[in-house]
Amino acid sequence: MNKIKETVIISGKGGTGKTSVTASLIPFMKDTVFADCDVDAPNLSILLEPERKKEELFYGMKRAVFNQDLCSSCGQCLEYCRFGAIRDDFSVITPSCEGCAVCVHVCPTGAMTMKDVPVGSLFESETPYGTMVHARLIPGEETSGRLVSQVRKNAMTVAEETGKSRILIDGPPGIGCSVISSVTGADSVCIVTEPTLSGLHDLKRVYTMILRFNPEVFIIINKSDLSEKVCSDIEAFAAENDIPVTLKIPFRKEIIEALSDKQIPSLAEKEFFRDLGWEDLIKKLNPSEIQ
């Protein structure tokens, strides 16, 4: 069986249009499983309107659980907790608990125990274009990197079971642990940037981060006509580092209107995207599966 290839779309800076680009690719990608790895703020489903088929809880690190019936009110847990996670009545403030388990070790009566606590949910859904795997982290919870890794594992399982040849991943913004989890082991990474100073700055940062993973890298410049100078600076950076600029998408009011109507831009503005060379990008991602 041929290796299932993973392509991740990231941005460094938030708001560059990463998810809009991902959504615009999806209708043209056959033989593909889709994954939304922006687990802190997933929004790919807004445009795809998936029908949820499976849902499961995702458990993060163990956290302390208090049993009032066993408590002798000695106060050891309150004294030794360094994270302010124990109230005066010795109950646990779960979001503040770091799972160090010191309260369990110092409690003489066994009133404190460590238990797995759900920190988010994993989903498998069907869209008009294929299966999508996605997740949502409970606000304020950590372990986003682990949840992203599980989304990718689930997407790989779906691809193997259904005989798909590729996984297209909408990655999170930034350069943090969730982005690292998104790109680790991926075959190719597309960086969507914009011609602003922060866009260029974060492009450089995220490129430096992904270098150690050695994927194939290419760039899409979205809203490319916002600044001719910064767009040229991005192209110069790409040339210096032998990164192909695969596509430049100028700002277009009709795309904003399409997104406001929950329409996929590449379907709402077919001629515009065709004239940009959209099919060349599809061929690059999946050369044998052009619709």
PDB file of C-alpha atoms in Angstrom:
ATOM      1  CA  MET A   1       0.000   0.000   0.000  1.00  0.00           C
ATOM      2  CA  ASN A   2       1.318   3.448  -0.942  1.00  0.00           C
ATOM      3  CA  LYS A   3       2.081   5.892   1.852  1.00  0.00           C
ATOM      4  CA  ILE A   4      -0.788   8.222   2.702  1.00  0.00           C
ATOM      5  CA  LYS A   5       0.509  11.749   2.189  1.00  0.00           C
ATOM      6  CA  GLU A   6      -0.255  14.594   4.578  1.00  0.00           C
ATOM      7  CA  THR A   7      -0.360  18.247   3.554  1.00  0.00           C
ATOM      8  CA  VAL A   8      -0.703  20.853   6.304  1.00  0.00           C
ATOM      9  CA  ILE A   9      -1.791  24.439   5.713  1.00  0.00           C
ATOM     10  CA  ILE A  10      -0.479  26.867   8.337  1.00  0.00           C
ATOM     11  CA  SER A  11       0.052  30.600   8.559  1.00  0.00           C
ATOM     12  CA  GLY A  12       2.160  31.767  11.478  1.00  0.00           C
ATOM     13  CA  LYS A  13       0.036  34.891  11.800  1.00  0.00           C
ATOM     14  CA  GLY A  14      -3.686  34.498  12.413  1.00  0.00           C
ATOM     15  CA  GLY A  15      -6.132  36.057   9.970  1.00  0.00           C
ATOM     16  CA  THR A  16      -4.139  35.558   6.782  1.00  0.00           C
ATOM     17  CA  GLY A  17      -6.886  33.463   5.177  1.00  0.00           C
ATOM     18  CA  LYS A  18      -5.477  30.014   5.948  1.00  0.00           C
ATOM     19  CA  THR A  19      -8.832  28.360   6.569  1.00  0.00           C
ATOM     20  CA  SER A  20     -10.417  30.107   3.571  1.00  0.00           C
ATOM     21  CA  VAL A  21      -7.649  28.688   1.375  1.00  0.00           C
ATOM     22  CA  THR A  22      -8.103  25.216   2.889  1.00  0.00           C
ATOM     23  CA  ALA A  23     -11.859  25.334   2.340  1.00  0.00           C
ATOM     24  CA  SER A  24     -11.324  26.487  -1.240  1.00  0.00           C
ATOM     25  CA  LEU A  25      -9.089  23.490  -1.931  1.00  0.00           C
ATOM     26  CA  ILE A  26     -11.405  20.875  -0.461  1.00  0.00           C
ATOM     27  CA  PRO A  27     -14.045  20.676  -3.262  1.00  0.00           C
ATOM     28  CA  PHE A  28     -11.272  19.909  -5.762  1.00  0.00           C
ATOM     29  CA  MET A  29      -9.454  17.271  -3.693  1.00  0.00           C
ATOM     30  CA  LYS A  30     -10.639  13.764  -4.478  1.00  0.00           C
ATOM     31  CA  ASP A  31      -9.476  10.678  -2.597  1.00  0.00           C
ATOM     32  CA  THR A  32      -8.746  12.849   0.462  1.00  0.00           C
ATOM     33  CA  VAL A  33      -9.622  12.937   4.163  1.00  0.00           C
ATOM     34  CA  PHE A  34      -9.864  16.410   5.692  1.00  0.00           C
ATOM     35  CA  ALA A  35      -8.767  17.394   9.197  1.00  0.00           C
ATOM     36  CA  ASP A  36      -9.221  20.597  11.192  1.00  0.00           C
ATOM     37  CA  CYS A  37      -6.339  20.768  13.657  1.00  0.00           C
ATOM     38  CA  ASP A  38      -7.140  24.246  14.961  1.00  0.00           C
ATOM     39  CA  VAL A  39      -8.628  22.687  18.090  1.00  0.00           C
ATOM     40  CA  ASP A  40      -8.684  25.915  20.122  1.00  0.00           C
ATOM     41  CA  ALA A  41     -10.867  27.743  17.605  1.00  0.00           C
ATOM     42  CA  PRO A  42     -12.046  25.323  14.879  1.00  0.00           C
ATOM     43  CA  ASN A  43     -13.974  27.043  12.100  1.00  0.00           C
ATOM     44  CA  LEU A  44     -13.529  24.940   8.967  1.00  0.00           C
ATOM     45  CA  SER A  45     -16.936  23.427   9.679  1.00  0.00           C
ATOM     46  CA  ILE A  46     -18.606  26.818   9.176  1.00  0.00           C
ATOM     47  CA  LEU A  47     -18.081  26.516   5.424  1.00  0.00           C
ATOM     48  CA  LEU A  48     -18.294  22.721   5.084  1.00  0.00           C
ATOM     49  CA  GLU A  49     -21.403  22.236   7.267  1.00  0.00           C
ATOM     50  CA  PRO A  50     -20.435  18.671   8.238  1.00  0.00           C
ATOM     51  CA  GLU A  51     -22.908  16.083   9.464  1.00  0.00           C
ATOM     52  CA  ARG A  52     -21.485  14.642  12.661  1.00  0.00           C
ATOM     53  CA  LYS A  53     -21.223  10.829  12.673  1.00  0.00           C
ATOM     54  CA  LYS A  54     -18.983  10.067  15.661  1.00  0.00           C
ATOM     55  CA  GLU A  55     -18.094  11.883  18.862  1.00  0.00           C
ATOM     56  CA  GLU A  56     -15.839  10.908  21.738  1.00  0.00           C
ATOM     57  CA  LEU A  57     -14.408  12.656  24.765  1.00  0.00           C
ATOM     58  CA  PHE A  58     -10.693  13.417  24.850  1.00  0.00           C
ATOM     59  CA  TYR A  59      -8.944  13.073  28.187  1.00  0.00           C
ATOM     60  CA  GLY A  60      -5.895  15.123  29.090  1.00  0.00           C
ATOM     61  CA  MET A  61      -3.671  14.833  32.127  1.00  0.00           C
ATOM     62  CA  LYS A  62      -4.925  13.431  35.415  1.00  0.00           C
ATOM     63  CA  ARG A  63      -6.245  15.944  37.924  1.00  0.00           C
ATOM     64  CA  ALA A  64      -7.043  15.827  41.607  1.00  0.00           C
ATOM     65  CA  VAL A  65     -10.541  14.837  42.750  1.00  0.00           C
ATOM     66  CA  PHE A  66     -11.702  15.489  46.318  1.00  0.00           C
ATOM     67  CA  ASN A  67     -13.831  13.110  48.423  1.00  0.00           C
ATOM     68  CA  GLN A  68     -15.409  15.060  51.288  1.00  0.00           C
ATOM     69  CA  ASP A  69     -16.441  11.896  53.140  1.00  0.00           C
ATOM     70  CA  LEU A  70     -12.813  10.841  53.617  1.00  0.00           C
ATOM     71  CA  CYS A  71     -11.462  14.285  54.527  1.00  0.00           C
ATOM     72  CA  SER A  72     -10.156  14.926  58.067  1.00  0.00           C
ATOM     73  CA  SER A  73      -9.704  18.677  57.418  1.00  0.00           C
ATOM     74  CA  CYS A  74      -5.997  18.511  58.224  1.00  0.00           C
ATOM     75  CA  GLY A  75      -5.230  21.156  55.580  1.00  0.00           C
ATOM     76  CA  GLN A  76      -2.128  19.441  54.209  1.00  0.00           C
ATOM     77  CA  CYS A  77      -3.379  19.622  50.618  1.00  0.00           C
ATOM     78  CA  LEU A  78      -4.063  23.355  50.905  1.00  0.00           C
ATOM     79  CA  GLU A  79      -0.654  23.992  52.434  1.00  0.00           C
ATOM     80  CA  TYR A  80       1.376  22.052  49.871  1.00  0.00           C
ATOM     81  CA  CYS A  81      -0.470  22.956  46.643  1.00  0.00           C
ATOM     82  CA  ARG A  82       1.680  25.460  44.739  1.00  0.00           C
ATOM     83  CA  PHE A  83      -0.892  26.214  42.056  1.00  0.00           C
ATOM     84  CA  GLY A  84      -3.721  27.628  44.158  1.00  0.00           C
ATOM     85  CA  ALA A  85      -5.943  24.759  43.078  1.00  0.00           C
ATOM     86  CA  ILE A  86      -7.317  23.912  46.552  1.00  0.00           C
ATOM     87  CA  ARG A  87     -10.124  25.981  48.069  1.00  0.00           C
ATOM     88  CA  ASP A  88     -10.452  26.691  51.785  1.00  0.00           C
ATOM     89  CA  ASP A  89     -13.004  23.871  52.011  1.00  0.00           C
ATOM     90  CA  PHE A  90     -10.385  21.589  50.350  1.00  0.00           C
ATOM     91  CA  SER A  91     -12.380  21.109  47.136  1.00  0.00           C
ATOM     92  CA  VAL A  92     -10.380  21.280  43.894  1.00  0.00           C
ATOM     93  CA  ILE A  93     -10.405  24.160  41.397  1.00  0.00           C
ATOM     94  CA  THR A  94     -10.056  21.849  38.406  1.00  0.00           C
ATOM     95  CA  PRO A  95      -8.825  24.388  35.778  1.00  0.00           C
ATOM     96  CA  SER A  96      -6.020  25.440  38.156  1.00  0.00           C
ATOM     97  CA  CYS A  97      -4.857  21.895  38.910  1.00  0.00           C
ATOM     98  CA  GLU A  98      -1.586  21.018  37.141  1.00  0.00           C
ATOM     99  CA  GLY A  99      -1.778  17.319  37.988  1.00  0.00           C
ATOM    100  CA  CYS A 100       1.341  17.244  40.162  1.00  0.00           C
ATOM    101  CA  ALA A 101      -0.418  14.950  42.684  1.00  0.00           C
ATOM    102  CA  VAL A 102       1.287  16.457  45.745  1.00  0.00           C
ATOM    103  CA  CYS A 103      -2.123  16.625  47.437  1.00  0.00           C
ATOM    104  CA  VAL A 104      -2.542  12.879  46.957  1.00  0.00           C
ATOM    105  CA  HIS A 105       0.862  12.178  48.510  1.00  0.00           C
ATOM    106  CA  VAL A 106       0.358  14.371  51.589  1.00  0.00           C
ATOM    107  CA  CYS A 107      -3.285  13.447  52.299  1.00  0.00           C
ATOM    108  CA  PRO A 108      -3.327  11.028  55.269  1.00  0.00           C
ATOM    109  CA  THR A 109      -6.860   9.739  54.644  1.00  0.00           C
ATOM    110  CA  GLY A 110      -6.953   9.185  50.877  1.00  0.00           C
ATOM    111  CA  ALA A 111      -9.453  11.992  50.319  1.00  0.00           C
ATOM    112  CA  MET A 112      -7.526  13.116  47.225  1.00  0.00           C
ATOM    113  CA  THR A 113      -7.191  10.885  44.169  1.00  0.00           C
ATOM    114  CA  MET A 114      -6.024  11.467  40.596  1.00  0.00           C
ATOM    115  CA  LYS A 115      -8.484  10.861  37.788  1.00  0.00           C
ATOM    116  CA  ASP A 116      -8.599  11.447  34.040  1.00  0.00           C
ATOM    117  CA  VAL A 117     -10.619  14.556  33.224  1.00  0.00           C
ATOM    118  CA  PRO A 118     -12.109  15.275  29.773  1.00  0.00           C
ATOM    119  CA  VAL A 119     -10.562  18.373  28.190  1.00  0.00           C
ATOM    120  CA  GLY A 120     -12.237  18.289  24.795  1.00  0.00           C
ATOM    121  CA  SER A 121     -14.088  16.265  22.190  1.00  0.00           C
ATOM    122  CA  LEU A 122     -13.125  14.498  18.955  1.00  0.00           C
ATOM    123  CA  PHE A 123     -15.485  14.312  15.990  1.00  0.00           C
ATOM    124  CA  GLU A 124     -15.764  12.442  12.719  1.00  0.00           C
ATOM    125  CA  SER A 125     -18.163  14.027  10.234  1.00  0.00           C
ATOM    126  CA  GLU A 126     -19.283  13.705   6.639  1.00  0.00           C
ATOM    127  CA  THR A 127     -19.195  16.677   4.270  1.00  0.00           C
ATOM    128  CA  PRO A 128     -20.339  16.937   0.637  1.00  0.00           C
ATOM    129  CA  TYR A 129     -16.671  16.425  -0.295  1.00  0.00           C
ATOM    130  CA  GLY A 130     -15.619  13.583   2.001  1.00  0.00           C
ATOM    131  CA  THR A 131     -14.893  12.710   5.613  1.00  0.00           C
ATOM    132  CA  MET A 132     -13.664  15.369   8.008  1.00  0.00           C
ATOM    133  CA  VAL A 133     -11.988  14.730  11.369  1.00  0.00           C
ATOM    134  CA  HIS A 134     -12.032  17.604  13.837  1.00  0.00           C
ATOM    135  CA  ALA A 135     -12.010  18.436  17.538  1.00  0.00           C
ATOM    136  CA  ARG A 136     -12.717  21.132  20.085  1.00  0.00           C
ATOM    137  CA  LEU A 137     -10.690  21.857  23.207  1.00  0.00           C
ATOM    138  CA  ILE A 138     -12.658  23.080  26.213  1.00  0.00           C
ATOM    139  CA  PRO A 139     -11.827  26.812  26.653  1.00  0.00           C
ATOM    140  CA  GLY A 140      -9.018  27.307  29.139  1.00  0.00           C
ATOM    141  CA  GLU A 141      -7.774  23.734  28.925  1.00  0.00           C
ATOM    142  CA  GLU A 142      -4.249  22.772  27.927  1.00  0.00           C
ATOM    143  CA  THR A 143      -2.886  19.747  26.022  1.00  0.00           C
ATOM    144  CA  SER A 144      -3.858  21.212  22.636  1.00  0.00           C
ATOM    145  CA  GLY A 145      -0.803  19.542  21.114  1.00  0.00           C
ATOM    146  CA  ARG A 146      -1.951  16.102  22.263  1.00  0.00           C
ATOM    147  CA  LEU A 147      -5.445  16.716  20.919  1.00  0.00           C
ATOM    148  CA  VAL A 148      -4.015  17.777  17.549  1.00  0.00           C
ATOM    149  CA  SER A 149      -1.942  14.580  17.452  1.00  0.00           C
ATOM    150  CA  GLN A 150      -5.079  12.544  18.108  1.00  0.00           C
ATOM    151  CA  VAL A 151      -6.962  14.338  15.317  1.00  0.00           C
ATOM    152  CA  ARG A 152      -4.163  13.392  12.927  1.00  0.00           C
ATOM    153  CA  LYS A 153      -4.143   9.780  14.147  1.00  0.00           C
ATOM    154  CA  ASN A 154      -7.900   9.524  13.679  1.00  0.00           C
ATOM    155  CA  ALA A 155      -7.658  11.052  10.200  1.00  0.00           C
ATOM    156  CA  MET A 156      -4.956   8.539   9.278  1.00  0.00           C
ATOM    157  CA  THR A 157      -7.146   5.689  10.529  1.00  0.00           C
ATOM    158  CA  VAL A 158     -10.061   6.913   8.405  1.00  0.00           C
ATOM    159  CA  ALA A 159      -7.787   7.238   5.360  1.00  0.00           C
ATOM    160  CA  GLU A 160      -6.455   3.703   5.833  1.00  0.00           C
ATOM    161  CA  GLU A 161      -9.898   2.194   6.359  1.00  0.00           C
ATOM    162  CA  THR A 162     -11.423   3.951   3.340  1.00  0.00           C
ATOM    163  CA  GLY A 163      -8.433   3.613   1.016  1.00  0.00           C
ATOM    164  CA  LYS A 164      -7.733   7.334   0.659  1.00  0.00           C
ATOM    165  CA  SER A 165      -4.347   8.494  -0.562  1.00  0.00           C
ATOM    166  CA  ARG A 166      -4.077  11.912   1.080  1.00  0.00           C
ATOM    167  CA  ILE A 167      -4.946  13.919   4.183  1.00  0.00           C
ATOM    168  CA  LEU A 168      -5.415  17.684   3.935  1.00  0.00           C
ATOM    169  CA  ILE A 169      -4.988  19.438   7.283  1.00  0.00           C
ATOM    170  CA  ASP A 170      -6.087  22.916   8.286  1.00  0.00           C
ATOM    171  CA  GLY A 171      -3.479  23.728  10.916  1.00  0.00           C
ATOM    172  CA  PRO A 172      -3.657  26.226  13.766  1.00  0.00           C
ATOM    173  CA  PRO A 173      -2.121  29.706  13.586  1.00  0.00           C
ATOM    174  CA  GLY A 174       1.052  30.662  15.431  1.00  0.00           C
ATOM    175  CA  ILE A 175       4.201  28.639  16.135  1.00  0.00           C
ATOM    176  CA  GLY A 176       3.216  26.939  19.399  1.00  0.00           C
ATOM    177  CA  CYS A 177       2.911  23.302  20.395  1.00  0.00           C
ATOM    178  CA  SER A 178      -0.311  22.733  18.450  1.00  0.00           C
ATOM    179  CA  VAL A 179       1.386  23.883  15.227  1.00  0.00           C
ATOM    180  CA  ILE A 180       4.366  21.655  15.938  1.00  0.00           C
ATOM    181  CA  SER A 181       1.989  18.726  16.448  1.00  0.00           C
ATOM    182  CA  SER A 182       0.315  19.575  13.134  1.00  0.00           C
ATOM    183  CA  VAL A 183       3.460  19.565  10.995  1.00  0.00           C
ATOM    184  CA  THR A 184       5.538  16.809  12.631  1.00  0.00           C
ATOM    185  CA  GLY A 185       6.024  14.067  10.054  1.00  0.00           C
ATOM    186  CA  ALA A 186       3.945  15.815   7.373  1.00  0.00           C
ATOM    187  CA  ASP A 187       4.993  15.409   3.747  1.00  0.00           C
ATOM    188  CA  SER A 188       4.347  19.008   2.724  1.00  0.00           C
ATOM    189  CA  VAL A 189       3.494  22.314   4.383  1.00  0.00           C
ATOM    190  CA  CYS A 190       1.778  25.267   2.746  1.00  0.00           C
ATOM    191  CA  ILE A 191       2.314  28.601   4.490  1.00  0.00           C
ATOM    192  CA  VAL A 192      -0.440  31.131   3.790  1.00  0.00           C
ATOM    193  CA  THR A 193       0.852  34.631   4.414  1.00  0.00           C
ATOM    194  CA  GLU A 194      -0.149  38.220   3.683  1.00  0.00           C
ATOM    195  CA  PRO A 195       1.884  41.300   2.677  1.00  0.00           C
ATOM    196  CA  THR A 196       1.912  43.029   6.058  1.00  0.00           C
ATOM    197  CA  LEU A 197       4.864  43.501   8.395  1.00  0.00           C
ATOM    198  CA  SER A 198       3.406  41.072  10.913  1.00  0.00           C
ATOM    199  CA  GLY A 199       2.615  38.633   8.112  1.00  0.00           C
ATOM    200  CA  LEU A 200       6.222  38.677   6.882  1.00  0.00           C
ATOM    201  CA  HIS A 201       7.610  38.497  10.416  1.00  0.00           C
ATOM    202  CA  ASP A 202       5.508  35.473  11.332  1.00  0.00           C
ATOM    203  CA  LEU A 203       6.221  33.807   7.988  1.00  0.00           C
ATOM    204  CA  LYS A 204       9.914  33.875   8.875  1.00  0.00           C
ATOM    205  CA  ARG A 205       9.257  32.548  12.366  1.00  0.00           C
ATOM    206  CA  VAL A 206       7.049  29.659  11.295  1.00  0.00           C
ATOM    207  CA  TYR A 207       9.414  28.726   8.451  1.00  0.00           C
ATOM    208  CA  THR A 208      12.316  28.564  10.912  1.00  0.00           C
ATOM    209  CA  MET A 209      10.221  26.338  13.161  1.00  0.00           C
ATOM    210  CA  ILE A 210       9.244  23.822  10.470  1.00  0.00           C
ATOM    211  CA  LEU A 211      12.756  23.537   8.981  1.00  0.00           C
ATOM    212  CA  ARG A 212      13.741  20.871  11.514  1.00  0.00           C
ATOM    213  CA  PHE A 213      10.944  18.612  10.252  1.00  0.00           C
ATOM    214  CA  ASN A 214      12.169  18.817   6.647  1.00  0.00           C
ATOM    215  CA  PRO A 215       8.837  18.808   4.760  1.00  0.00           C
ATOM    216  CA  GLU A 216       8.322  20.161   1.276  1.00  0.00           C
ATOM    217  CA  VAL A 217       7.366  23.827   1.774  1.00  0.00           C
ATOM    218  CA  PHE A 218       5.550  26.272  -0.475  1.00  0.00           C
ATOM    219  CA  ILE A 219       3.926  29.662   0.035  1.00  0.00           C
ATOM    220  CA  ILE A 220       0.621  31.255  -0.913  1.00  0.00           C
ATOM    221  CA  ILE A 221       0.431  35.045  -0.630  1.00  0.00           C
ATOM    222  CA  ASN A 222      -3.151  35.999   0.157  1.00  0.00           C
ATOM    223  CA  LYS A 223      -4.412  39.583  -0.295  1.00  0.00           C
ATOM    224  CA  SER A 224      -1.249  40.023  -2.336  1.00  0.00           C
ATOM    225  CA  ASP A 225      -2.040  43.581  -3.449  1.00  0.00           C
ATOM    226  CA  LEU A 226      -2.305  45.052   0.068  1.00  0.00           C
ATOM    227  CA  SER A 227       1.322  46.202  -0.115  1.00  0.00           C
ATOM    228  CA  GLU A 228       3.469  45.898  -3.210  1.00  0.00           C
ATOM    229  CA  LYS A 229       6.638  46.467  -1.174  1.00  0.00           C
ATOM    230  CA  VAL A 230       5.955  43.833   1.487  1.00  0.00           C
ATOM    231  CA  CYS A 231       4.767  41.397  -1.178  1.00  0.00           C
ATOM    232  CA  SER A 232       8.138  41.872  -2.896  1.00  0.00           C
ATOM    233  CA  ASP A 233       9.886  41.335   0.447  1.00  0.00           C
ATOM    234  CA  ILE A 234       8.013  38.053   0.909  1.00  0.00           C
ATOM    235  CA  GLU A 235       8.987  36.913  -2.584  1.00  0.00           C
ATOM    236  CA  ALA A 236      12.613  37.884  -1.890  1.00  0.00           C
ATOM    237  CA  PHE A 237      12.609  35.864   1.348  1.00  0.00           C
ATOM    238  CA  ALA A 238      11.105  32.919  -0.518  1.00  0.00           C
ATOM    239  CA  ALA A 239      13.743  33.154  -3.252  1.00  0.00           C
ATOM    240  CA  GLU A 240      16.575  33.343  -0.704  1.00  0.00           C
ATOM    241  CA  ASN A 241      15.338  30.140   0.902  1.00  0.00           C
ATOM    242  CA  ASP A 242      14.345  28.305  -2.301  1.00  0.00           C
ATOM    243  CA  ILE A 243      10.665  28.261  -1.315  1.00  0.00           C
ATOM    244  CA  PRO A 244       8.266  28.349  -4.271  1.00  0.00           C
ATOM    245  CA  VAL A 245       5.520  30.969  -4.168  1.00  0.00           C
ATOM    246  CA  THR A 246       2.807  28.806  -5.676  1.00  0.00           C
ATOM    247  CA  LEU A 247       0.010  31.362  -5.785  1.00  0.00           C
ATOM    248  CA  LYS A 248      -0.712  35.047  -5.229  1.00  0.00           C
ATOM    249  CA  ILE A 249      -4.350  35.852  -4.451  1.00  0.00           C
ATOM    250  CA  PRO A 250      -5.257  39.552  -4.687  1.00  0.00           C
ATOM    251  CA  PHE A 251      -7.774  41.076  -2.315  1.00  0.00           C
ATOM    252  CA  ARG A 252     -11.302  40.743  -3.677  1.00  0.00           C
ATOM    253  CA  LYS A 253     -14.471  42.101  -2.103  1.00  0.00           C
ATOM    254  CA  GLU A 254     -16.549  39.292  -3.603  1.00  0.00           C
ATOM    255  CA  ILE A 255     -14.579  36.732  -1.585  1.00  0.00           C
ATOM    256  CA  ILE A 256     -15.471  38.549   1.630  1.00  0.00           C
ATOM    257  CA  GLU A 257     -19.121  38.572   0.583  1.00  0.00           C
ATOM    258  CA  ALA A 258     -19.005  34.851  -0.228  1.00  0.00           C
ATOM    259  CA  LEU A 259     -17.535  34.050   3.180  1.00  0.00           C
ATOM    260  CA  SER A 260     -20.205  36.180   4.851  1.00  0.00           C
ATOM    261  CA  ASP A 261     -22.800  34.023   3.075  1.00  0.00           C
ATOM    262  CA  LYS A 262     -20.992  30.828   4.222  1.00  0.00           C
ATOM    263  CA  GLN A 263     -19.939  30.029   0.648  1.00  0.00           C
ATOM    264  CA  ILE A 264     -16.626  28.426  -0.274  1.00  0.00           C
ATOM    265  CA  PRO A 265     -14.684  31.137  -2.166  1.00  0.00           C
ATOM    266  CA  SER A 266     -13.367  28.883  -4.947  1.00  0.00           C
ATOM    267  CA  LEU A 267     -16.929  27.794  -5.760  1.00  0.00           C
ATOM    268  CA  ALA A 268     -18.482  31.237  -5.445  1.00  0.00           C
ATOM    269  CA  GLU A 269     -15.787  32.842  -7.631  1.00  0.00           C
ATOM    270  CA  LYS A 270     -14.880  30.029 -10.030  1.00  0.00           C
ATOM    271  CA  GLU A 271     -13.603  32.165 -12.903  1.00  0.00           C
ATOM    272  CA  PHE A 272     -11.463  34.288 -10.593  1.00  0.00           C
ATOM    273  CA  PHE A 273      -9.791  31.236  -9.072  1.00  0.00           C
ATOM    274  CA  ARG A 274      -9.389  29.550 -12.448  1.00  0.00           C
ATOM    275  CA  ASP A 275      -7.608  32.623 -13.807  1.00  0.00           C
ATOM    276  CA  LEU A 276      -5.280  32.602 -10.787  1.00  0.00           C
ATOM    277  CA  GLY A 277      -4.044  29.130 -11.735  1.00  0.00           C
ATOM    278  CA  TRP A 278      -5.991  27.263  -9.071  1.00  0.00           C
ATOM    279  CA  GLU A 279      -5.811  23.999 -11.011  1.00  0.00           C
ATOM    280  CA  ASP A 280      -2.015  24.158 -10.955  1.00  0.00           C
ATOM    281  CA  LEU A 281      -2.156  24.231  -7.164  1.00  0.00           C
ATOM    282  CA  ILE A 282      -4.503  21.233  -7.124  1.00  0.00           C
ATOM    283  CA  LYS A 283      -2.130  19.342  -9.422  1.00  0.00           C
ATOM    284  CA  LYS A 284       0.726  20.106  -7.053  1.00  0.00           C
ATOM    285  CA  LEU A 285      -1.203  18.719  -4.099  1.00  0.00           C
ATOM    286  CA  ASN A 286      -2.769  15.716  -5.813  1.00  0.00           C
ATOM    287  CA  PRO A 287      -1.579  15.367  -9.400  1.00  0.00           C
ATOM    288  CA  SER A 288      -3.589  12.256 -10.262  1.00  0.00           C
ATOM    289  CA  GLU A 289      -6.928  13.443  -8.913  1.00  0.00           C
ATOM    290  CA  ILE A 290      -8.075  16.500 -10.866  1.00  0.00           C
ATOM    291  CA  GLN A 291     -11.838  16.953 -11.034  1.00  0.00           C
TER     292      GLN A 291
END
